[in-house]
Amino acid sequence: MKNLVLALTAYSAIATLQLALLSPAHANSDSQSEDKQVTSTEFRYDKPFVASESLLPKTTGDLRSDSLVEQSAVSTTAQQNTVSKTNTHQQHLGVNKSSSDIVVSSVNEFWIYESWVTLEQDIDYDGYHSTFSIEFDADTIFTRAPVYAVLYLGKDGIYDAIHVSSEFYIYSEDSTDTFTIESSLISGFPSSEYDILLELYDADTEVLVAYIDAYDDSALAYLPLESKNNEYIVEDTVVIVEEHGGAWSLLPLFLLGGIVLTRRASKRNI
């Protein structure tokens, strides 16, 4: 009987050790947090946006020839100033913001008239997209005003800034001067429903002058998104199952060994 007790004790200890070694490793891999990484591209007038060209006058025939000459005379200096100022706008990146923190300083001088969201890139066809674009039409009471936008993504009223746009001009209530930001989520965004927050800043004063969020436009709410490294989560799951399969295959061997030892102990007692 002593041999039987020792055999069963050894079997239990080895099986417990195998499970203990595997479980913490799996838990640690699940608990690791990822840095949020996003790449964005800007478009205007159906082509990639070039910040320096935004300082050139809008060629719709509305400006007189003498205005064009005056604008071209100061364009070089203005372009240099814009490049230096655009770099300072990056202070918004990485900022975590709540809906209650938003305070607009202007009074009906700027507004975002409308916005449109397009979802793209669903590689694994699970309904969650890793790329999206937002096109928006910002207006102002002024004939022309330099602005820039900050794009946020978040849930439950908490947003993370993922892109700060270049400076661009908006022209009064012109409906053709829309601006588009296309963003690809690289990592740090698990599959979920996200809300968009878009802020508009006066490029000269750095003051928040307008914003739009999921409360203002339902098209910005509950967007099914995920980062690209989550597009292949099914393959990762298969790998995890295979790793655990090797450990569980040892248990029948221990069980057979226990049965053999039990029979031998029983014969000796007889």
PDB file of C-alpha atoms in Angstrom:
ATOM      1  CA  MET A   1       0.000   0.000   0.000  1.00  0.00           C
ATOM      2  CA  LYS A   2       2.905   2.332   0.665  1.00  0.00           C
ATOM      3  CA  ASN A   3       4.047   1.958  -2.943  1.00  0.00           C
ATOM      4  CA  LEU A   4       0.505   2.742  -4.142  1.00  0.00           C
ATOM      5  CA  VAL A   5       0.278   5.896  -2.049  1.00  0.00           C
ATOM      6  CA  LEU A   6       3.698   7.088  -3.208  1.00  0.00           C
ATOM      7  CA  ALA A   7       2.826   6.442  -6.866  1.00  0.00           C
ATOM      8  CA  LEU A   8      -0.432   8.368  -6.667  1.00  0.00           C
ATOM      9  CA  THR A   9       1.253  11.240  -4.806  1.00  0.00           C
ATOM     10  CA  ALA A  10       3.992  11.502  -7.428  1.00  0.00           C
ATOM     11  CA  TYR A  11       1.398  11.432 -10.224  1.00  0.00           C
ATOM     12  CA  SER A  12      -0.620  14.267  -8.670  1.00  0.00           C
ATOM     13  CA  ALA A  13       2.478  16.381  -8.030  1.00  0.00           C
ATOM     14  CA  ILE A  14       3.778  16.070 -11.598  1.00  0.00           C
ATOM     15  CA  ALA A  15       0.376  16.843 -13.158  1.00  0.00           C
ATOM     16  CA  THR A  16      -0.062  19.903 -10.927  1.00  0.00           C
ATOM     17  CA  LEU A  17       3.426  21.135 -11.817  1.00  0.00           C
ATOM     18  CA  GLN A  18       2.711  20.871 -15.545  1.00  0.00           C
ATOM     19  CA  LEU A  19      -0.484  22.924 -15.252  1.00  0.00           C
ATOM     20  CA  ALA A  20       1.180  25.521 -13.003  1.00  0.00           C
ATOM     21  CA  LEU A  21       3.985  26.080 -15.512  1.00  0.00           C
ATOM     22  CA  LEU A  22       1.576  26.637 -18.405  1.00  0.00           C
ATOM     23  CA  SER A  23      -1.158  28.750 -16.824  1.00  0.00           C
ATOM     24  CA  PRO A  24       0.912  31.788 -15.697  1.00  0.00           C
ATOM     25  CA  ALA A  25       2.668  32.013 -19.064  1.00  0.00           C
ATOM     26  CA  HIS A  26      -0.660  32.215 -20.873  1.00  0.00           C
ATOM     27  CA  ALA A  27      -2.010  34.790 -18.410  1.00  0.00           C
ATOM     28  CA  ASN A  28       1.031  37.023 -18.829  1.00  0.00           C
ATOM     29  CA  SER A  29       0.716  37.023 -22.624  1.00  0.00           C
ATOM     30  CA  ASP A  30      -2.927  38.086 -22.338  1.00  0.00           C
ATOM     31  CA  SER A  31      -2.230  40.875 -19.861  1.00  0.00           C
ATOM     32  CA  GLN A  32       0.508  42.572 -21.864  1.00  0.00           C
ATOM     33  CA  SER A  33      -0.582  46.001 -23.070  1.00  0.00           C
ATOM     34  CA  GLU A  34       0.276  47.319 -26.491  1.00  0.00           C
ATOM     35  CA  ASP A  35       1.279  50.813 -27.510  1.00  0.00           C
ATOM     36  CA  LYS A  36      -1.247  52.560 -29.716  1.00  0.00           C
ATOM     37  CA  GLN A  37       0.210  53.070 -33.184  1.00  0.00           C
ATOM     38  CA  VAL A  38      -1.643  54.779 -36.038  1.00  0.00           C
ATOM     39  CA  THR A  39      -0.634  55.973 -39.496  1.00  0.00           C
ATOM     40  CA  SER A  40      -2.697  58.653 -41.245  1.00  0.00           C
ATOM     41  CA  THR A  41      -2.902  60.239 -44.690  1.00  0.00           C
ATOM     42  CA  GLU A  42      -4.629  63.496 -45.596  1.00  0.00           C
ATOM     43  CA  PHE A  43      -6.643  64.299 -48.718  1.00  0.00           C
ATOM     44  CA  ARG A  44      -8.276  67.373 -50.182  1.00  0.00           C
ATOM     45  CA  TYR A  45      -9.959  68.042 -53.498  1.00  0.00           C
ATOM     46  CA  ASP A  46      -9.736  64.312 -54.289  1.00  0.00           C
ATOM     47  CA  LYS A  47      -5.945  64.141 -54.087  1.00  0.00           C
ATOM     48  CA  PRO A  48      -3.260  63.818 -51.367  1.00  0.00           C
ATOM     49  CA  PHE A  49      -2.967  67.010 -49.359  1.00  0.00           C
ATOM     50  CA  VAL A  50       0.263  69.033 -49.523  1.00  0.00           C
ATOM     51  CA  ALA A  51       0.544  71.537 -46.670  1.00  0.00           C
ATOM     52  CA  SER A  52       2.607  74.115 -48.569  1.00  0.00           C
ATOM     53  CA  GLU A  53       0.091  74.225 -51.405  1.00  0.00           C
ATOM     54  CA  SER A  54      -2.706  75.035 -48.997  1.00  0.00           C
ATOM     55  CA  LEU A  55      -1.328  78.565 -48.694  1.00  0.00           C
ATOM     56  CA  LEU A  56      -1.930  79.216 -52.358  1.00  0.00           C
ATOM     57  CA  PRO A  57      -5.161  81.029 -53.205  1.00  0.00           C
ATOM     58  CA  LYS A  58      -8.190  78.912 -53.991  1.00  0.00           C
ATOM     59  CA  THR A  59      -8.566  78.957 -57.796  1.00  0.00           C
ATOM     60  CA  THR A  60     -12.334  79.039 -58.175  1.00  0.00           C
ATOM     61  CA  GLY A  61     -12.496  82.320 -60.051  1.00  0.00           C
ATOM     62  CA  ASP A  62     -13.706  84.143 -56.943  1.00  0.00           C
ATOM     63  CA  LEU A  63     -10.394  85.945 -56.408  1.00  0.00           C
ATOM     64  CA  ARG A  64      -9.417  88.866 -58.623  1.00  0.00           C
ATOM     65  CA  SER A  65      -6.118  88.930 -60.502  1.00  0.00           C
ATOM     66  CA  ASP A  66      -4.636  91.617 -58.252  1.00  0.00           C
ATOM     67  CA  SER A  67      -5.374  89.403 -55.234  1.00  0.00           C
ATOM     68  CA  LEU A  68      -3.494  86.565 -56.887  1.00  0.00           C
ATOM     69  CA  VAL A  69      -0.423  88.767 -57.401  1.00  0.00           C
ATOM     70  CA  GLU A  70      -0.493  89.949 -53.797  1.00  0.00           C
ATOM     71  CA  GLN A  71      -0.826  86.400 -52.497  1.00  0.00           C
ATOM     72  CA  SER A  72       2.071  85.086 -54.605  1.00  0.00           C
ATOM     73  CA  ALA A  73       4.353  87.857 -53.318  1.00  0.00           C
ATOM     74  CA  VAL A  74       4.079  86.617 -49.715  1.00  0.00           C
ATOM     75  CA  SER A  75       3.657  82.909 -50.380  1.00  0.00           C
ATOM     76  CA  THR A  76       7.281  81.926 -49.665  1.00  0.00           C
ATOM     77  CA  THR A  77       7.353  83.561 -46.232  1.00  0.00           C
ATOM     78  CA  ALA A  78       3.926  82.225 -45.359  1.00  0.00           C
ATOM     79  CA  GLN A  79       4.940  78.678 -46.297  1.00  0.00           C
ATOM     80  CA  GLN A  80       7.978  78.817 -44.009  1.00  0.00           C
ATOM     81  CA  ASN A  81       5.893  80.108 -41.116  1.00  0.00           C
ATOM     82  CA  THR A  82       3.300  77.397 -41.606  1.00  0.00           C
ATOM     83  CA  VAL A  83       5.865  74.577 -41.537  1.00  0.00           C
ATOM     84  CA  SER A  84       7.281  75.827 -38.231  1.00  0.00           C
ATOM     85  CA  LYS A  85       3.831  76.309 -36.705  1.00  0.00           C
ATOM     86  CA  THR A  86       2.596  72.912 -37.833  1.00  0.00           C
ATOM     87  CA  ASN A  87       5.313  71.245 -35.769  1.00  0.00           C
ATOM     88  CA  THR A  88       4.013  72.922 -32.614  1.00  0.00           C
ATOM     89  CA  HIS A  89       0.575  71.408 -33.139  1.00  0.00           C
ATOM     90  CA  GLN A  90       1.952  67.944 -32.352  1.00  0.00           C
ATOM     91  CA  GLN A  91       1.511  68.697 -28.656  1.00  0.00           C
ATOM     92  CA  HIS A  92      -1.969  67.218 -28.945  1.00  0.00           C
ATOM     93  CA  LEU A  93      -0.710  63.731 -29.799  1.00  0.00           C
ATOM     94  CA  GLY A  94      -0.903  61.228 -26.973  1.00  0.00           C
ATOM     95  CA  VAL A  95      -3.363  63.390 -25.045  1.00  0.00           C
ATOM     96  CA  ASN A  96      -6.153  61.530 -23.265  1.00  0.00           C
ATOM     97  CA  LYS A  97      -9.351  63.571 -23.121  1.00  0.00           C
ATOM     98  CA  SER A  98     -12.819  63.249 -21.645  1.00  0.00           C
ATOM     99  CA  SER A  99     -15.946  64.723 -23.209  1.00  0.00           C
ATOM    100  CA  SER A 100     -16.335  66.990 -20.198  1.00  0.00           C
ATOM    101  CA  ASP A 101     -12.890  68.537 -20.858  1.00  0.00           C
ATOM    102  CA  ILE A 102     -13.909  70.077 -24.181  1.00  0.00           C
ATOM    103  CA  VAL A 103     -14.315  73.855 -24.014  1.00  0.00           C
ATOM    104  CA  VAL A 104     -14.868  75.858 -27.203  1.00  0.00           C
ATOM    105  CA  SER A 105     -13.559  79.412 -27.028  1.00  0.00           C
ATOM    106  CA  SER A 106     -15.138  80.915 -30.149  1.00  0.00           C
ATOM    107  CA  VAL A 107     -18.769  81.973 -30.270  1.00  0.00           C
ATOM    108  CA  ASN A 108     -20.410  80.888 -33.528  1.00  0.00           C
ATOM    109  CA  GLU A 109     -17.359  81.889 -35.584  1.00  0.00           C
ATOM    110  CA  PHE A 110     -16.427  78.347 -36.626  1.00  0.00           C
ATOM    111  CA  TRP A 111     -18.397  75.140 -36.922  1.00  0.00           C
ATOM    112  CA  ILE A 112     -18.228  71.682 -38.493  1.00  0.00           C
ATOM    113  CA  TYR A 113     -21.201  71.533 -40.810  1.00  0.00           C
ATOM    114  CA  GLU A 114     -21.105  67.846 -41.688  1.00  0.00           C
ATOM    115  CA  SER A 115     -18.920  64.735 -41.527  1.00  0.00           C
ATOM    116  CA  TRP A 116     -18.777  61.372 -43.262  1.00  0.00           C
ATOM    117  CA  VAL A 117     -17.062  58.168 -42.121  1.00  0.00           C
ATOM    118  CA  THR A 118     -15.948  55.306 -44.370  1.00  0.00           C
ATOM    119  CA  LEU A 119     -14.799  51.930 -43.007  1.00  0.00           C
ATOM    120  CA  GLU A 120     -12.160  49.929 -44.890  1.00  0.00           C
ATOM    121  CA  GLN A 121      -9.773  46.967 -44.480  1.00  0.00           C
ATOM    122  CA  ASP A 122     -11.489  43.997 -42.847  1.00  0.00           C
ATOM    123  CA  ILE A 123      -8.949  41.323 -43.760  1.00  0.00           C
ATOM    124  CA  ASP A 124     -10.344  38.498 -41.625  1.00  0.00           C
ATOM    125  CA  TYR A 125     -14.004  39.359 -42.397  1.00  0.00           C
ATOM    126  CA  ASP A 126     -15.015  39.496 -38.750  1.00  0.00           C
ATOM    127  CA  GLY A 127     -16.878  42.791 -39.101  1.00  0.00           C
ATOM    128  CA  TYR A 128     -14.111  44.899 -37.519  1.00  0.00           C
ATOM    129  CA  HIS A 129     -12.090  47.254 -39.716  1.00  0.00           C
ATOM    130  CA  SER A 130      -8.482  48.366 -39.286  1.00  0.00           C
ATOM    131  CA  THR A 131      -8.688  51.411 -41.589  1.00  0.00           C
ATOM    132  CA  PHE A 132     -11.228  54.220 -41.663  1.00  0.00           C
ATOM    133  CA  SER A 133     -11.506  57.719 -43.077  1.00  0.00           C
ATOM    134  CA  ILE A 134     -13.393  60.789 -41.949  1.00  0.00           C
ATOM    135  CA  GLU A 135     -14.269  63.606 -44.328  1.00  0.00           C
ATOM    136  CA  PHE A 136     -15.599  66.815 -42.830  1.00  0.00           C
ATOM    137  CA  ASP A 137     -16.795  70.213 -43.983  1.00  0.00           C
ATOM    138  CA  ALA A 138     -15.732  73.022 -41.638  1.00  0.00           C
ATOM    139  CA  ASP A 139     -17.165  76.529 -42.077  1.00  0.00           C
ATOM    140  CA  THR A 140     -16.496  79.987 -40.669  1.00  0.00           C
ATOM    141  CA  ILE A 141     -17.975  83.476 -40.705  1.00  0.00           C
ATOM    142  CA  PHE A 142     -14.687  84.756 -42.142  1.00  0.00           C
ATOM    143  CA  THR A 143     -13.812  84.818 -45.826  1.00  0.00           C
ATOM    144  CA  ARG A 144     -10.818  82.611 -45.183  1.00  0.00           C
ATOM    145  CA  ALA A 145      -9.242  81.188 -42.023  1.00  0.00           C
ATOM    146  CA  PRO A 146      -6.281  78.849 -41.316  1.00  0.00           C
ATOM    147  CA  VAL A 147      -7.179  75.864 -39.125  1.00  0.00           C
ATOM    148  CA  TYR A 148      -6.005  72.379 -38.208  1.00  0.00           C
ATOM    149  CA  ALA A 149      -7.850  69.343 -36.878  1.00  0.00           C
ATOM    150  CA  VAL A 150      -7.166  66.816 -34.127  1.00  0.00           C
ATOM    151  CA  LEU A 151      -8.676  63.350 -34.539  1.00  0.00           C
ATOM    152  CA  TYR A 152      -9.511  61.255 -31.474  1.00  0.00           C
ATOM    153  CA  LEU A 153     -10.672  57.672 -31.019  1.00  0.00           C
ATOM    154  CA  GLY A 154     -12.185  56.342 -27.820  1.00  0.00           C
ATOM    155  CA  LYS A 155     -14.918  54.635 -25.848  1.00  0.00           C
ATOM    156  CA  ASP A 156     -17.289  55.617 -23.038  1.00  0.00           C
ATOM    157  CA  GLY A 157     -16.479  59.326 -23.385  1.00  0.00           C
ATOM    158  CA  ILE A 158     -12.691  58.889 -23.058  1.00  0.00           C
ATOM    159  CA  TYR A 159     -10.670  59.675 -26.197  1.00  0.00           C
ATOM    160  CA  ASP A 160      -7.054  59.310 -27.334  1.00  0.00           C
ATOM    161  CA  ALA A 161      -5.592  61.701 -29.924  1.00  0.00           C
ATOM    162  CA  ILE A 162      -4.408  59.629 -32.903  1.00  0.00           C
ATOM    163  CA  HIS A 163      -3.667  62.319 -35.516  1.00  0.00           C
ATOM    164  CA  VAL A 164      -2.980  66.058 -35.756  1.00  0.00           C
ATOM    165  CA  SER A 165      -3.598  67.393 -39.238  1.00  0.00           C
ATOM    166  CA  SER A 166      -1.585  69.848 -41.263  1.00  0.00           C
ATOM    167  CA  GLU A 167      -2.786  73.433 -41.421  1.00  0.00           C
ATOM    168  CA  PHE A 168      -5.335  74.161 -44.105  1.00  0.00           C
ATOM    169  CA  TYR A 169      -7.639  77.009 -45.053  1.00  0.00           C
ATOM    170  CA  ILE A 170     -11.415  76.930 -44.874  1.00  0.00           C
ATOM    171  CA  TYR A 171     -13.417  79.379 -46.956  1.00  0.00           C
ATOM    172  CA  SER A 172     -16.551  80.839 -45.399  1.00  0.00           C
ATOM    173  CA  GLU A 173     -19.435  78.381 -45.975  1.00  0.00           C
ATOM    174  CA  ASP A 174     -17.944  76.791 -49.087  1.00  0.00           C
ATOM    175  CA  SER A 175     -19.134  73.167 -49.374  1.00  0.00           C
ATOM    176  CA  THR A 176     -16.269  72.125 -51.668  1.00  0.00           C
ATOM    177  CA  ASP A 177     -13.406  72.677 -49.195  1.00  0.00           C
ATOM    178  CA  THR A 178     -13.878  69.414 -47.287  1.00  0.00           C
ATOM    179  CA  PHE A 179     -10.859  67.771 -45.659  1.00  0.00           C
ATOM    180  CA  THR A 180     -10.272  64.019 -45.304  1.00  0.00           C
ATOM    181  CA  ILE A 181      -8.136  62.071 -42.831  1.00  0.00           C
ATOM    182  CA  GLU A 182      -7.584  58.370 -43.513  1.00  0.00           C
ATOM    183  CA  SER A 183      -6.187  56.411 -40.564  1.00  0.00           C
ATOM    184  CA  SER A 184      -4.861  52.854 -40.303  1.00  0.00           C
ATOM    185  CA  LEU A 185      -4.785  51.348 -36.809  1.00  0.00           C
ATOM    186  CA  ILE A 186      -1.506  49.441 -36.546  1.00  0.00           C
ATOM    187  CA  SER A 187      -1.584  48.203 -32.943  1.00  0.00           C
ATOM    188  CA  GLY A 188      -3.098  48.845 -29.525  1.00  0.00           C
ATOM    189  CA  PHE A 189      -6.781  48.731 -30.515  1.00  0.00           C
ATOM    190  CA  PRO A 190      -8.583  45.480 -29.614  1.00  0.00           C
ATOM    191  CA  SER A 191     -11.724  44.563 -31.530  1.00  0.00           C
ATOM    192  CA  SER A 192     -14.492  46.811 -30.207  1.00  0.00           C
ATOM    193  CA  GLU A 193     -16.912  49.646 -31.007  1.00  0.00           C
ATOM    194  CA  TYR A 194     -15.191  53.043 -30.926  1.00  0.00           C
ATOM    195  CA  ASP A 195     -16.397  56.653 -31.085  1.00  0.00           C
ATOM    196  CA  ILE A 196     -14.769  59.496 -33.019  1.00  0.00           C
ATOM    197  CA  LEU A 197     -14.100  62.987 -31.697  1.00  0.00           C
ATOM    198  CA  LEU A 198     -12.887  65.675 -34.113  1.00  0.00           C
ATOM    199  CA  GLU A 199     -11.627  69.032 -32.890  1.00  0.00           C
ATOM    200  CA  LEU A 200     -10.968  72.131 -35.009  1.00  0.00           C
ATOM    201  CA  TYR A 201      -8.329  74.660 -33.900  1.00  0.00           C
ATOM    202  CA  ASP A 202      -7.559  78.180 -35.085  1.00  0.00           C
ATOM    203  CA  ALA A 203      -4.028  77.812 -36.478  1.00  0.00           C
ATOM    204  CA  ASP A 204      -3.093  81.386 -35.570  1.00  0.00           C
ATOM    205  CA  THR A 205      -4.251  81.394 -31.951  1.00  0.00           C
ATOM    206  CA  GLU A 206      -4.092  77.645 -31.072  1.00  0.00           C
ATOM    207  CA  VAL A 207      -7.614  77.992 -29.679  1.00  0.00           C
ATOM    208  CA  LEU A 208     -10.228  75.245 -29.953  1.00  0.00           C
ATOM    209  CA  VAL A 209     -12.969  76.778 -32.095  1.00  0.00           C
ATOM    210  CA  ALA A 210     -15.268  73.845 -32.954  1.00  0.00           C
ATOM    211  CA  TYR A 211     -15.702  70.110 -32.473  1.00  0.00           C
ATOM    212  CA  ILE A 212     -17.997  67.248 -33.390  1.00  0.00           C
ATOM    213  CA  ASP A 213     -18.463  63.894 -31.643  1.00  0.00           C
ATOM    214  CA  ALA A 214     -20.808  60.941 -31.379  1.00  0.00           C
ATOM    215  CA  TYR A 215     -23.406  63.017 -29.534  1.00  0.00           C
ATOM    216  CA  ASP A 216     -23.585  65.516 -32.396  1.00  0.00           C
ATOM    217  CA  ASP A 217     -23.418  62.981 -35.229  1.00  0.00           C
ATOM    218  CA  SER A 218     -24.500  59.359 -34.798  1.00  0.00           C
ATOM    219  CA  ALA A 219     -22.269  58.391 -37.747  1.00  0.00           C
ATOM    220  CA  LEU A 220     -19.285  58.881 -35.421  1.00  0.00           C
ATOM    221  CA  ALA A 221     -20.570  56.398 -32.819  1.00  0.00           C
ATOM    222  CA  TYR A 222     -20.044  52.666 -32.309  1.00  0.00           C
ATOM    223  CA  LEU A 223     -17.655  52.107 -35.200  1.00  0.00           C
ATOM    224  CA  PRO A 224     -16.464  48.460 -35.361  1.00  0.00           C
ATOM    225  CA  LEU A 225     -12.686  48.846 -35.413  1.00  0.00           C
ATOM    226  CA  GLU A 226      -9.544  46.897 -34.526  1.00  0.00           C
ATOM    227  CA  SER A 227      -5.813  47.290 -35.120  1.00  0.00           C
ATOM    228  CA  LYS A 228      -4.134  45.360 -37.923  1.00  0.00           C
ATOM    229  CA  ASN A 229      -2.337  43.011 -35.551  1.00  0.00           C
ATOM    230  CA  ASN A 230      -5.778  41.770 -34.449  1.00  0.00           C
ATOM    231  CA  GLU A 231      -6.853  40.928 -38.012  1.00  0.00           C
ATOM    232  CA  TYR A 232      -5.178  37.518 -37.672  1.00  0.00           C
ATOM    233  CA  ILE A 233      -6.268  36.605 -34.152  1.00  0.00           C
ATOM    234  CA  VAL A 234      -7.675  33.264 -35.371  1.00  0.00           C
ATOM    235  CA  GLU A 235      -4.190  32.067 -36.371  1.00  0.00           C
ATOM    236  CA  ASP A 236      -2.786  33.034 -32.955  1.00  0.00           C
ATOM    237  CA  THR A 237      -5.538  31.059 -31.239  1.00  0.00           C
ATOM    238  CA  VAL A 238      -4.629  27.925 -33.194  1.00  0.00           C
ATOM    239  CA  VAL A 239      -1.003  28.230 -32.059  1.00  0.00           C
ATOM    240  CA  ILE A 240      -2.074  28.528 -28.407  1.00  0.00           C
ATOM    241  CA  VAL A 241      -4.230  25.394 -28.672  1.00  0.00           C
ATOM    242  CA  GLU A 242      -1.334  23.423 -30.118  1.00  0.00           C
ATOM    243  CA  GLU A 243       0.990  24.476 -27.283  1.00  0.00           C
ATOM    244  CA  HIS A 244      -1.514  23.379 -24.642  1.00  0.00           C
ATOM    245  CA  GLY A 245      -2.211  20.147 -26.503  1.00  0.00           C
ATOM    246  CA  GLY A 246       1.331  18.886 -25.850  1.00  0.00           C
ATOM    247  CA  ALA A 247       0.975  19.370 -22.090  1.00  0.00           C
ATOM    248  CA  TRP A 248      -2.409  17.676 -21.804  1.00  0.00           C
ATOM    249  CA  SER A 249      -1.154  14.633 -23.771  1.00  0.00           C
ATOM    250  CA  LEU A 250       1.107  13.736 -20.795  1.00  0.00           C
ATOM    251  CA  LEU A 251      -1.819  13.178 -18.432  1.00  0.00           C
ATOM    252  CA  PRO A 252      -2.946   9.836 -19.952  1.00  0.00           C
ATOM    253  CA  LEU A 253       0.613   8.534 -19.593  1.00  0.00           C
ATOM    254  CA  PHE A 254       0.640   9.386 -15.895  1.00  0.00           C
ATOM    255  CA  LEU A 255      -2.765   7.758 -15.518  1.00  0.00           C
ATOM    256  CA  LEU A 256      -1.604   4.530 -17.164  1.00  0.00           C
ATOM    257  CA  GLY A 257       1.484   4.514 -14.956  1.00  0.00           C
ATOM    258  CA  GLY A 258      -0.696   4.859 -11.871  1.00  0.00           C
ATOM    259  CA  ILE A 259      -2.888   1.927 -12.954  1.00  0.00           C
ATOM    260  CA  VAL A 260       0.142  -0.313 -13.529  1.00  0.00           C
ATOM    261  CA  LEU A 261       1.592   0.526 -10.105  1.00  0.00           C
ATOM    262  CA  THR A 262      -1.778  -0.108  -8.487  1.00  0.00           C
ATOM    263  CA  ARG A 263      -2.066  -3.564 -10.028  1.00  0.00           C
ATOM    264  CA  ARG A 264       1.481  -4.492  -8.983  1.00  0.00           C
ATOM    265  CA  ALA A 265       0.806  -3.366  -5.400  1.00  0.00           C
ATOM    266  CA  SER A 266      -2.416  -5.405  -5.354  1.00  0.00           C
ATOM    267  CA  LYS A 267      -0.606  -8.562  -6.534  1.00  0.00           C
ATOM    268  CA  ARG A 268       2.064  -8.162  -3.841  1.00  0.00           C
ATOM    269  CA  ASN A 269      -0.600  -7.856  -1.131  1.00  0.00           C
ATOM    270  CA  ILE A 270      -2.183 -11.086  -2.402  1.00  0.00           C
TER     271      ILE A 270
END
